XYZ file of C-alpha atoms in Angstrom:
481
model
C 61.239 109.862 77.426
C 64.281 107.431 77.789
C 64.143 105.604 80.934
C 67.105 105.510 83.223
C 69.630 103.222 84.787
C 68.985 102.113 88.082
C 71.972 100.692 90.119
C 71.313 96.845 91.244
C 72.324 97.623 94.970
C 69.383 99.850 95.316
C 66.888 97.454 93.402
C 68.198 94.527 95.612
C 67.470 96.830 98.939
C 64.645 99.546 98.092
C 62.995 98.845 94.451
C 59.153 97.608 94.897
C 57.960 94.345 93.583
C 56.322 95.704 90.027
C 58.309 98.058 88.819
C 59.419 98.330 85.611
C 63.467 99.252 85.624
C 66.026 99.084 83.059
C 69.570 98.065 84.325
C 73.028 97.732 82.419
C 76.167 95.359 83.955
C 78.420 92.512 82.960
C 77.546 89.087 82.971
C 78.679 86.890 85.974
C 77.032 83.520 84.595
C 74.354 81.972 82.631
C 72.581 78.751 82.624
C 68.963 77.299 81.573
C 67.364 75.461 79.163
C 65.086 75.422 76.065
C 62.318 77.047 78.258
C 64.326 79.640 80.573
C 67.310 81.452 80.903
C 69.000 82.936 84.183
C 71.587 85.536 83.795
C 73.330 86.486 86.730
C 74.109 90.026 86.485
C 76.604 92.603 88.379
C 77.277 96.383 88.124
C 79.599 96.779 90.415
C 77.418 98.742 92.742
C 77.164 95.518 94.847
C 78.525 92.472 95.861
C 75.721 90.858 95.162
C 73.991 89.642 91.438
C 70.678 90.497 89.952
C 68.953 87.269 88.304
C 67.668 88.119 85.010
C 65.186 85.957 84.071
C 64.689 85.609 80.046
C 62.351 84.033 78.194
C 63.554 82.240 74.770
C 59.655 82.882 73.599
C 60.883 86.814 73.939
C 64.399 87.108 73.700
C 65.715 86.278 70.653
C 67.793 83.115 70.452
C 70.935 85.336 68.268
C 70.957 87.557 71.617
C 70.956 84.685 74.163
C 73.573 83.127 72.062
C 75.741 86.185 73.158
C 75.359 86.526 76.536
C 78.332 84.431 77.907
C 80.599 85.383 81.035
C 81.721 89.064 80.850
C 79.289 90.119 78.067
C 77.675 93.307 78.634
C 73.919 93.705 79.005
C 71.085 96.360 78.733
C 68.116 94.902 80.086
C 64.775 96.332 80.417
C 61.555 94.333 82.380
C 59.508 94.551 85.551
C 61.093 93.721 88.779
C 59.158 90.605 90.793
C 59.741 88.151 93.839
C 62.103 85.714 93.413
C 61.335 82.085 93.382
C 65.170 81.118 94.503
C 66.127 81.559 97.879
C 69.179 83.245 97.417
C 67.640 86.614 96.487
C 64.383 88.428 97.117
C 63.710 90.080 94.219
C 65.110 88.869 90.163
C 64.159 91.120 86.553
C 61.429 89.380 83.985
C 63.259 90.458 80.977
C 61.580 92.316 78.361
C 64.158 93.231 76.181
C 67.943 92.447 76.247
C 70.439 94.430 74.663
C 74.249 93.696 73.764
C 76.807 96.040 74.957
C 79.520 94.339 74.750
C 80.624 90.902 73.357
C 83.370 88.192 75.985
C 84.367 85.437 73.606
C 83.719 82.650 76.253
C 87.098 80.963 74.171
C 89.246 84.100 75.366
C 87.550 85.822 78.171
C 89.846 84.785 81.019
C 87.492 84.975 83.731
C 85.382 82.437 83.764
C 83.423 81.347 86.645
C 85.544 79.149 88.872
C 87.920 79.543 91.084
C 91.006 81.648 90.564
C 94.165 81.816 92.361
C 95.234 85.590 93.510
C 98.538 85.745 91.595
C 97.172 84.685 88.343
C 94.686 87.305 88.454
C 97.754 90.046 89.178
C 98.904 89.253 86.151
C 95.200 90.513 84.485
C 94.962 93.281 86.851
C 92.828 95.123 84.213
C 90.444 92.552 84.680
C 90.408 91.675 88.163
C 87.739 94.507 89.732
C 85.109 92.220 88.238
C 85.177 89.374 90.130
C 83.209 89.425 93.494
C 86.490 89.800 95.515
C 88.088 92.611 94.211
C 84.957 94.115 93.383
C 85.010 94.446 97.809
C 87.803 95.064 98.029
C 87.674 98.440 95.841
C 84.313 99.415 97.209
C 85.970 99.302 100.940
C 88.847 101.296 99.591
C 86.205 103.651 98.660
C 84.928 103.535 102.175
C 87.964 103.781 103.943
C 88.900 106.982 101.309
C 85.902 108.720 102.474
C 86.291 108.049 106.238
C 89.686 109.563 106.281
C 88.765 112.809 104.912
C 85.651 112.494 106.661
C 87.533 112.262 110.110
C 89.404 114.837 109.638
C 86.890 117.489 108.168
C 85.066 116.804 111.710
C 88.286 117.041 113.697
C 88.748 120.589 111.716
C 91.753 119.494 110.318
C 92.922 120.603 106.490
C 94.125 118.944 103.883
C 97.027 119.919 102.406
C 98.240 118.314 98.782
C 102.338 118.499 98.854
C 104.334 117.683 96.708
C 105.536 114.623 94.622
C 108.711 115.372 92.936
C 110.956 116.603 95.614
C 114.762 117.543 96.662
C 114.901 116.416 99.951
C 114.638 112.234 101.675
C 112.511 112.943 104.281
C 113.589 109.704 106.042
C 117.263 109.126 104.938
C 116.312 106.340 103.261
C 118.418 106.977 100.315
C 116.705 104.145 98.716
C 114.415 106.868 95.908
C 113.249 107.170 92.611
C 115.032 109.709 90.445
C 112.817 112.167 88.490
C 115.125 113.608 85.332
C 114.824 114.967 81.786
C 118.481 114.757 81.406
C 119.568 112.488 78.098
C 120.292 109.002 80.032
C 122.843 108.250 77.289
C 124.964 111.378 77.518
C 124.375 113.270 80.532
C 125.735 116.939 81.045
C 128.931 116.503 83.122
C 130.223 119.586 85.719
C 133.841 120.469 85.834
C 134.221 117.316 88.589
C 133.151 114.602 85.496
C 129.838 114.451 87.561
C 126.302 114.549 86.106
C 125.621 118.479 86.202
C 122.253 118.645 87.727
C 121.752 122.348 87.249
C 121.210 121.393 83.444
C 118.206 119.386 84.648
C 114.785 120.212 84.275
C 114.406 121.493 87.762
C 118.098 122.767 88.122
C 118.813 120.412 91.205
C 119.047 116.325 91.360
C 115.558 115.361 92.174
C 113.344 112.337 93.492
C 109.991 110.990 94.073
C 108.741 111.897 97.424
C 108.536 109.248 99.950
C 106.672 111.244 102.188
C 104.856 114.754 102.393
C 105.517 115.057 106.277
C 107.990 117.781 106.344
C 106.265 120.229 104.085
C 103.086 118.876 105.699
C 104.918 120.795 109.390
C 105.387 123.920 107.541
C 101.482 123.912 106.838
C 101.205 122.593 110.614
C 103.095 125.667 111.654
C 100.738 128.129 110.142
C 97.397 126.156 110.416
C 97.869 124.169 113.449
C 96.049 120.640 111.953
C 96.810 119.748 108.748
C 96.814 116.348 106.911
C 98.266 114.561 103.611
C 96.647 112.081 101.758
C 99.054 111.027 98.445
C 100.856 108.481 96.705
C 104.476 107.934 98.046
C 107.431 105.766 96.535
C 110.324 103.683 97.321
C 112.954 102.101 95.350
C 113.631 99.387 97.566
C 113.729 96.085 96.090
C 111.798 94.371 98.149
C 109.319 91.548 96.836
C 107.977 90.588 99.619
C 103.902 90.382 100.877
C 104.177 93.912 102.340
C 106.127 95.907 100.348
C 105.155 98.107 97.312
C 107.488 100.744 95.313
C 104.016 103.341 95.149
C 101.639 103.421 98.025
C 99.462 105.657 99.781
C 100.032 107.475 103.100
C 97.841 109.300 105.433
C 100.236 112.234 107.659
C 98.484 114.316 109.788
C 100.598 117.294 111.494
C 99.450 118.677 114.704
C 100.983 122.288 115.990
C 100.962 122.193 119.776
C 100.454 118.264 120.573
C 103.017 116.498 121.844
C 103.770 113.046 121.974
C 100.694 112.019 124.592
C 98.286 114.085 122.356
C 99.912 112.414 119.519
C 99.540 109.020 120.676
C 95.507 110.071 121.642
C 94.575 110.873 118.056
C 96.322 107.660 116.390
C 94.359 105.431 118.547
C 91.217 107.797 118.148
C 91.728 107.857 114.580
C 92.143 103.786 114.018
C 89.377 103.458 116.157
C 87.103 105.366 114.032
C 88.257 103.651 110.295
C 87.894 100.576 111.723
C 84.253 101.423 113.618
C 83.142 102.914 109.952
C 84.074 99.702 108.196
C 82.130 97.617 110.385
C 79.140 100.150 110.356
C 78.799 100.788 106.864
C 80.838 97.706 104.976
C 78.871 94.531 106.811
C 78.298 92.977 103.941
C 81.701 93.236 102.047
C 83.360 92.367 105.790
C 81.397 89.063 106.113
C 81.886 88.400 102.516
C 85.811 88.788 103.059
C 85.343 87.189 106.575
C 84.013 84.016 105.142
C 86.869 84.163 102.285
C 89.655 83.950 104.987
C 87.632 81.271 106.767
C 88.214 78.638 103.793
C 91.631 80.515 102.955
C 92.388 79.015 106.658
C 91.357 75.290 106.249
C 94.421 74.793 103.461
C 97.351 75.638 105.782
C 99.025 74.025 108.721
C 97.325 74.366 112.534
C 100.372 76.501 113.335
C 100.062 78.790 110.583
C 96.515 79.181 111.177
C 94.830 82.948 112.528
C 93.576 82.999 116.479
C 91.157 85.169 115.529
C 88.965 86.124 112.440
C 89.213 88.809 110.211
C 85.530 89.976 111.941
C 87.142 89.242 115.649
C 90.353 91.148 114.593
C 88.466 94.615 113.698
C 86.512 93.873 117.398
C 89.206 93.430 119.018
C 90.921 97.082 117.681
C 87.388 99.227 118.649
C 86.837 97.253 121.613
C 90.236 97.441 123.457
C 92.384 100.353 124.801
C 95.882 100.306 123.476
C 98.244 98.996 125.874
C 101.215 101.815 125.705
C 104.898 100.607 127.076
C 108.022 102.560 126.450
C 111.004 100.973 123.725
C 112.344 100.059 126.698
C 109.250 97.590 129.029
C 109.054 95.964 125.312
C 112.893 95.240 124.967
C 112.102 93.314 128.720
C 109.297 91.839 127.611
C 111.168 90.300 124.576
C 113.963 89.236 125.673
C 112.791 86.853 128.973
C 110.160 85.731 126.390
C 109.606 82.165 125.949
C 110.245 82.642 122.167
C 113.009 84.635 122.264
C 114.456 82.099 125.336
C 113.487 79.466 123.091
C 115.390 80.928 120.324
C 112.071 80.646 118.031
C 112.338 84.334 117.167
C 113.881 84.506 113.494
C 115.329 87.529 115.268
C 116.769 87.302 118.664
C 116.388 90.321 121.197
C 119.761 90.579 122.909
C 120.434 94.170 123.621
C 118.390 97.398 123.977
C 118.744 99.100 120.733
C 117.847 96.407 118.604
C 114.800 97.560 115.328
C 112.362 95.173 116.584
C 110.708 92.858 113.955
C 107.066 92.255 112.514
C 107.402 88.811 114.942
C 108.570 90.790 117.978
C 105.467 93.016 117.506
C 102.959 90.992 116.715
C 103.933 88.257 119.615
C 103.103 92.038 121.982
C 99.837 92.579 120.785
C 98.873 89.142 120.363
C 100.240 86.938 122.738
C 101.612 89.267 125.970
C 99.407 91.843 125.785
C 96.082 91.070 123.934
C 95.086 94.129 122.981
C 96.659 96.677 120.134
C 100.032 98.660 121.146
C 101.438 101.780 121.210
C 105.365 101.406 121.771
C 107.232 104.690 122.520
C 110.663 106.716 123.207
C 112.571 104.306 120.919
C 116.160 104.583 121.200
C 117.610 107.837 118.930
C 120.021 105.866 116.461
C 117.720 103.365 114.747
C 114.788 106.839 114.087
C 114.813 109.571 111.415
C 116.516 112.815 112.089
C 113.441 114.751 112.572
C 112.254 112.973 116.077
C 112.167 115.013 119.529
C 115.348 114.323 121.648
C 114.473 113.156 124.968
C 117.204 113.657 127.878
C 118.838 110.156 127.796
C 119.561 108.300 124.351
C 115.705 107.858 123.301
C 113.548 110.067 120.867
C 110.158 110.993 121.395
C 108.949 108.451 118.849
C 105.494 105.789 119.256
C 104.588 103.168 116.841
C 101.414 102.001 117.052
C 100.858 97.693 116.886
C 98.643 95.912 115.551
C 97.233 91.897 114.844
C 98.223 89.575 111.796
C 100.114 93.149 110.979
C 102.690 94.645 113.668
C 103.614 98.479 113.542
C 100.492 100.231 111.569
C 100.814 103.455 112.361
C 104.466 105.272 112.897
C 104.817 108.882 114.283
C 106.954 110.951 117.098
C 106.609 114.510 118.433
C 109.152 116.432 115.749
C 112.412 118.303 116.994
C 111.324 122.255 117.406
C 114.574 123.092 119.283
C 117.000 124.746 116.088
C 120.120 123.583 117.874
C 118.923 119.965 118.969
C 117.886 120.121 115.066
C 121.116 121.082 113.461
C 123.258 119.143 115.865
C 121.211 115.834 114.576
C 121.279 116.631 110.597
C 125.226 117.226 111.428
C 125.469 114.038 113.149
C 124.165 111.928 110.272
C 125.526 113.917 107.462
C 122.461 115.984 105.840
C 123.676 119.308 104.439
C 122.119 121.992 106.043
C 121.476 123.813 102.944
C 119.642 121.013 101.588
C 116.721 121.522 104.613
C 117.540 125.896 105.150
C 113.479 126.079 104.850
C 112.764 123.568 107.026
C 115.274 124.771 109.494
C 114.084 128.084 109.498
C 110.521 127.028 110.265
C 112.383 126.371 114.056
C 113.995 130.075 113.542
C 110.925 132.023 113.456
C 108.100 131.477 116.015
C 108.919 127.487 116.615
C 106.440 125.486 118.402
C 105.633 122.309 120.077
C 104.273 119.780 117.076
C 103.872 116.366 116.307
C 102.888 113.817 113.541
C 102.661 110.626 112.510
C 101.884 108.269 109.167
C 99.564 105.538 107.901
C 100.260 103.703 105.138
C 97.055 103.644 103.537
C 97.688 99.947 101.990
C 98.741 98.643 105.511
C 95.240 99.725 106.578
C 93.699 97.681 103.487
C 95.192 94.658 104.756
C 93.979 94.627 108.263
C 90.592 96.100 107.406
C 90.098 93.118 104.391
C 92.307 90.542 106.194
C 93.789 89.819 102.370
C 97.894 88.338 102.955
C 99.189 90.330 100.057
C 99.532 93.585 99.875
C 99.575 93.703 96.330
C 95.784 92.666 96.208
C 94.768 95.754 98.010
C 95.738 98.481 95.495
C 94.334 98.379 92.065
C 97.300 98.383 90.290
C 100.760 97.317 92.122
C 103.933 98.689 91.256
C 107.038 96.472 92.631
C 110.572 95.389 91.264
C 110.445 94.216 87.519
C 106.782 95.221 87.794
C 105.038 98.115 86.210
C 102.244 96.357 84.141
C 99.001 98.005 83.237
């Protein structure tokens, strides 16, 4: 009978001195002499390496010859106590089998340090070094705790769609999904491209986000969430920005904008508590990273808290919640903003705050994580709950080293507050009839709000680029691998 693969995590934790295992996984490094070899081994299932130890006398010298960095190894042997102090356990080889060749001349990993944006450029290559191996792995994590949140809350999930014909935010700024010939479209009697030749007989777009067919579901189902990719054409290259992400949009019939703001900080709460209770090892790991990541740059650039301190500091607190309005005050007889060391001066009430203006509220007034609510109506989507003076019913919840995290509002059930808005900033109303008659027949109270998955990454890893928390970023003049 053919013996089985055991993972390397569960040797490292659970496997008993003695036993005989066979194991598969790339090479990390080697090094020995004429009377011993030590091949550091990884499977992914880990952070951590298994030692091989091989013995010329057994292992043929053509195979050792083979094993460099990246090569790919069957090993079979018995499992005994380590000698080294950096692991408890290491595998007596018996037999070593090639896989899979790395010419050490071309195989561009090779065991020193590499910089983050060369290894975006080999992307298909990057999951195996120890880094990005945690960082996937916590992905994982954070995956599962989402669903697993909700499942408990007796939420459902609800897959909508990706090719659409509506901008949920009036962005504008989308990705246009055709079959028409580029070169020599169908024109209407106007000289216009004639959309009703398309594929779907209307002009459509990749969705950049499932929140409006995610309140029809809310309006038969009362909790409902999305969990999908989302896209948007703006060319942006900056450190936070990607063209396809990931958002989490949870819909709530009957909550309003108190109950909304109760289940965003509930719901943070939990990811972050999960990731501490079930990543420790990839947190310290990524911890310690940041750590020497801090010694290269200037004391004024430098963190006030560590990656570890920061996830504390968002399970530990209770989120300080100020209207638009208290944080407008706040800014503006600030000793920044006085100071005129905001890139972005606060002047007037109405103003979009900035990442700076939000993170100098959590981190320097306040101390704590924020929720900021009724934001003024011109500067919010269309879909946001109308309060009596010029605000919307709108929060945005704040967070360290990242500002707004989370951004949500109780949604407009009123039909005529509705219609009044979409005519105000020029949506045809036969372009949203369905969603407008959700408000026509049996309307309700609800509310909603969206994570951007990737957002999450960064706080939860503490990485600075949020193009090394999803496997494969797409950005301007970028659509590699």
């Amino acid at each position: 009978m053919q013996q089985s693969r055991t993972k390397i995590n569960f040797l490292l934790k659970k496997a008993p001195v003695g036993t005989s295992v066979f194991v598969k996984g790339w090479v990390r490094t080697k090094r020995g002499n004429k009377n011993v070899t030590f091949i550091a081994l990884n499977d992914g299932s880990t952070l951590h390496n298994l030692q091989v130890v091989a013995d010329p006398g057994q292992i043929a010298e053509d195979i050792l010859r083979k094993v460099n960095t990246g090569t790919c190894l069957a090993v079979r042997g018995t499992l005994l106590a380590s000698q080294g102090s950096r692991q408890t356990v290491e595998l007596q080889a018996e037999t070593v089998d090639i896989l899979g060749e790395a010419d050490p001349e071309k195989y561009p990993l090779q065991p020193k340090k590499h910089s983050f944006e060369f290894l975006r450029e080999i992307a298909h290559l990057r999951p195996r070094t120890t880094t990005f191996g945690v960082i996937y792995r916590l992905r994982h994590a954070m995956t599962f705790a989402i669903h697993q949140y909700f499942h408990h809350k007796g939420f459902f999930c609800v897959h909508t769609p990706i090719i659409t014909g509506s901008d949920a935010e009036g962005a504008g700024e989308m990705f246009r999904v055709t079959t028409l010939d580029p070169t020599r479209p169908p024109l209407d009697e106007t000289g216009n491209i004639d959309y009703r030749k398309d594929f779907f007989g209307k002009e459509t777009n990749l969705t950049v986000s499932g929140q409006l067919e995610a309140e029809l579901a809310a309006l038969a189902l009362s909790e409902v969430y999305t969990f999908g990719p989302t896209f948007r054409a703006e060319n942006s290259n900056t450190s936070r920005h990607l063209a396809e992400f990931w958002m989490i949009e949870p819909e709530m019939a009957f909550y309003d904008l108190e109950d909304n703001m109760n289940l965003a900080e509930d719901f943070l709460k939990y990811l972050v508590q999960y990731a501490l209770d079930h990543c420790q090892e990839e947190l310290e790991f990524l911890n310690e990273r940041a750590l020497e990541e801090e010694k290269d740059k200037k004391k004024e650039e430098r963190s006030e808290m560590t990656l570890l301190e920061r996830l504390h500091f968002v399970v530990e607190n209770q989120f300080a919640r100020i209207t638009y309005t208290e944080a407008i005050d706040i800014l503006k007889n600030s000793k920044p903003n006085k100071k005129k060391k905001f890139q972005f001066l606060i002047e007037n009430w109405g103003a979009d705050l900035q990442s700076e203006h939000e993170r100098y509220l959590v981190e320097k007034h306040f101390q704590k994580p924020v929720i900021l609510y009724n934001y003024p109506k011109n500067i919010k989507a269309f879909y946001m709950r109308q309060n009596d003076d010029d605000t919307v019913a709108a929060m945005d919840v704040l967070f360290p080293g990242i500002g707004e995290i989370i951004g949500g509002s109780q949604r407009e059930e009123r039909l005529d507050k509705l219609q009044s808005r979409i005519r105000e900033i020029g949506i045809a109303e036969e372009d949203v009839w369905w969603y407008l008659e959700t408000r026509k027949f049996g309307t309700a109270p609800h509310s909603g709000f969206g994570l951007g998955f990737e957002r999450l990454m960064l706080f939860v890893t503490g990485m600075s680029n949020i193009r090394d928390v999803i496997p494969f970023p797409r950005t301007p003049q970028n659509a590699e691998f």
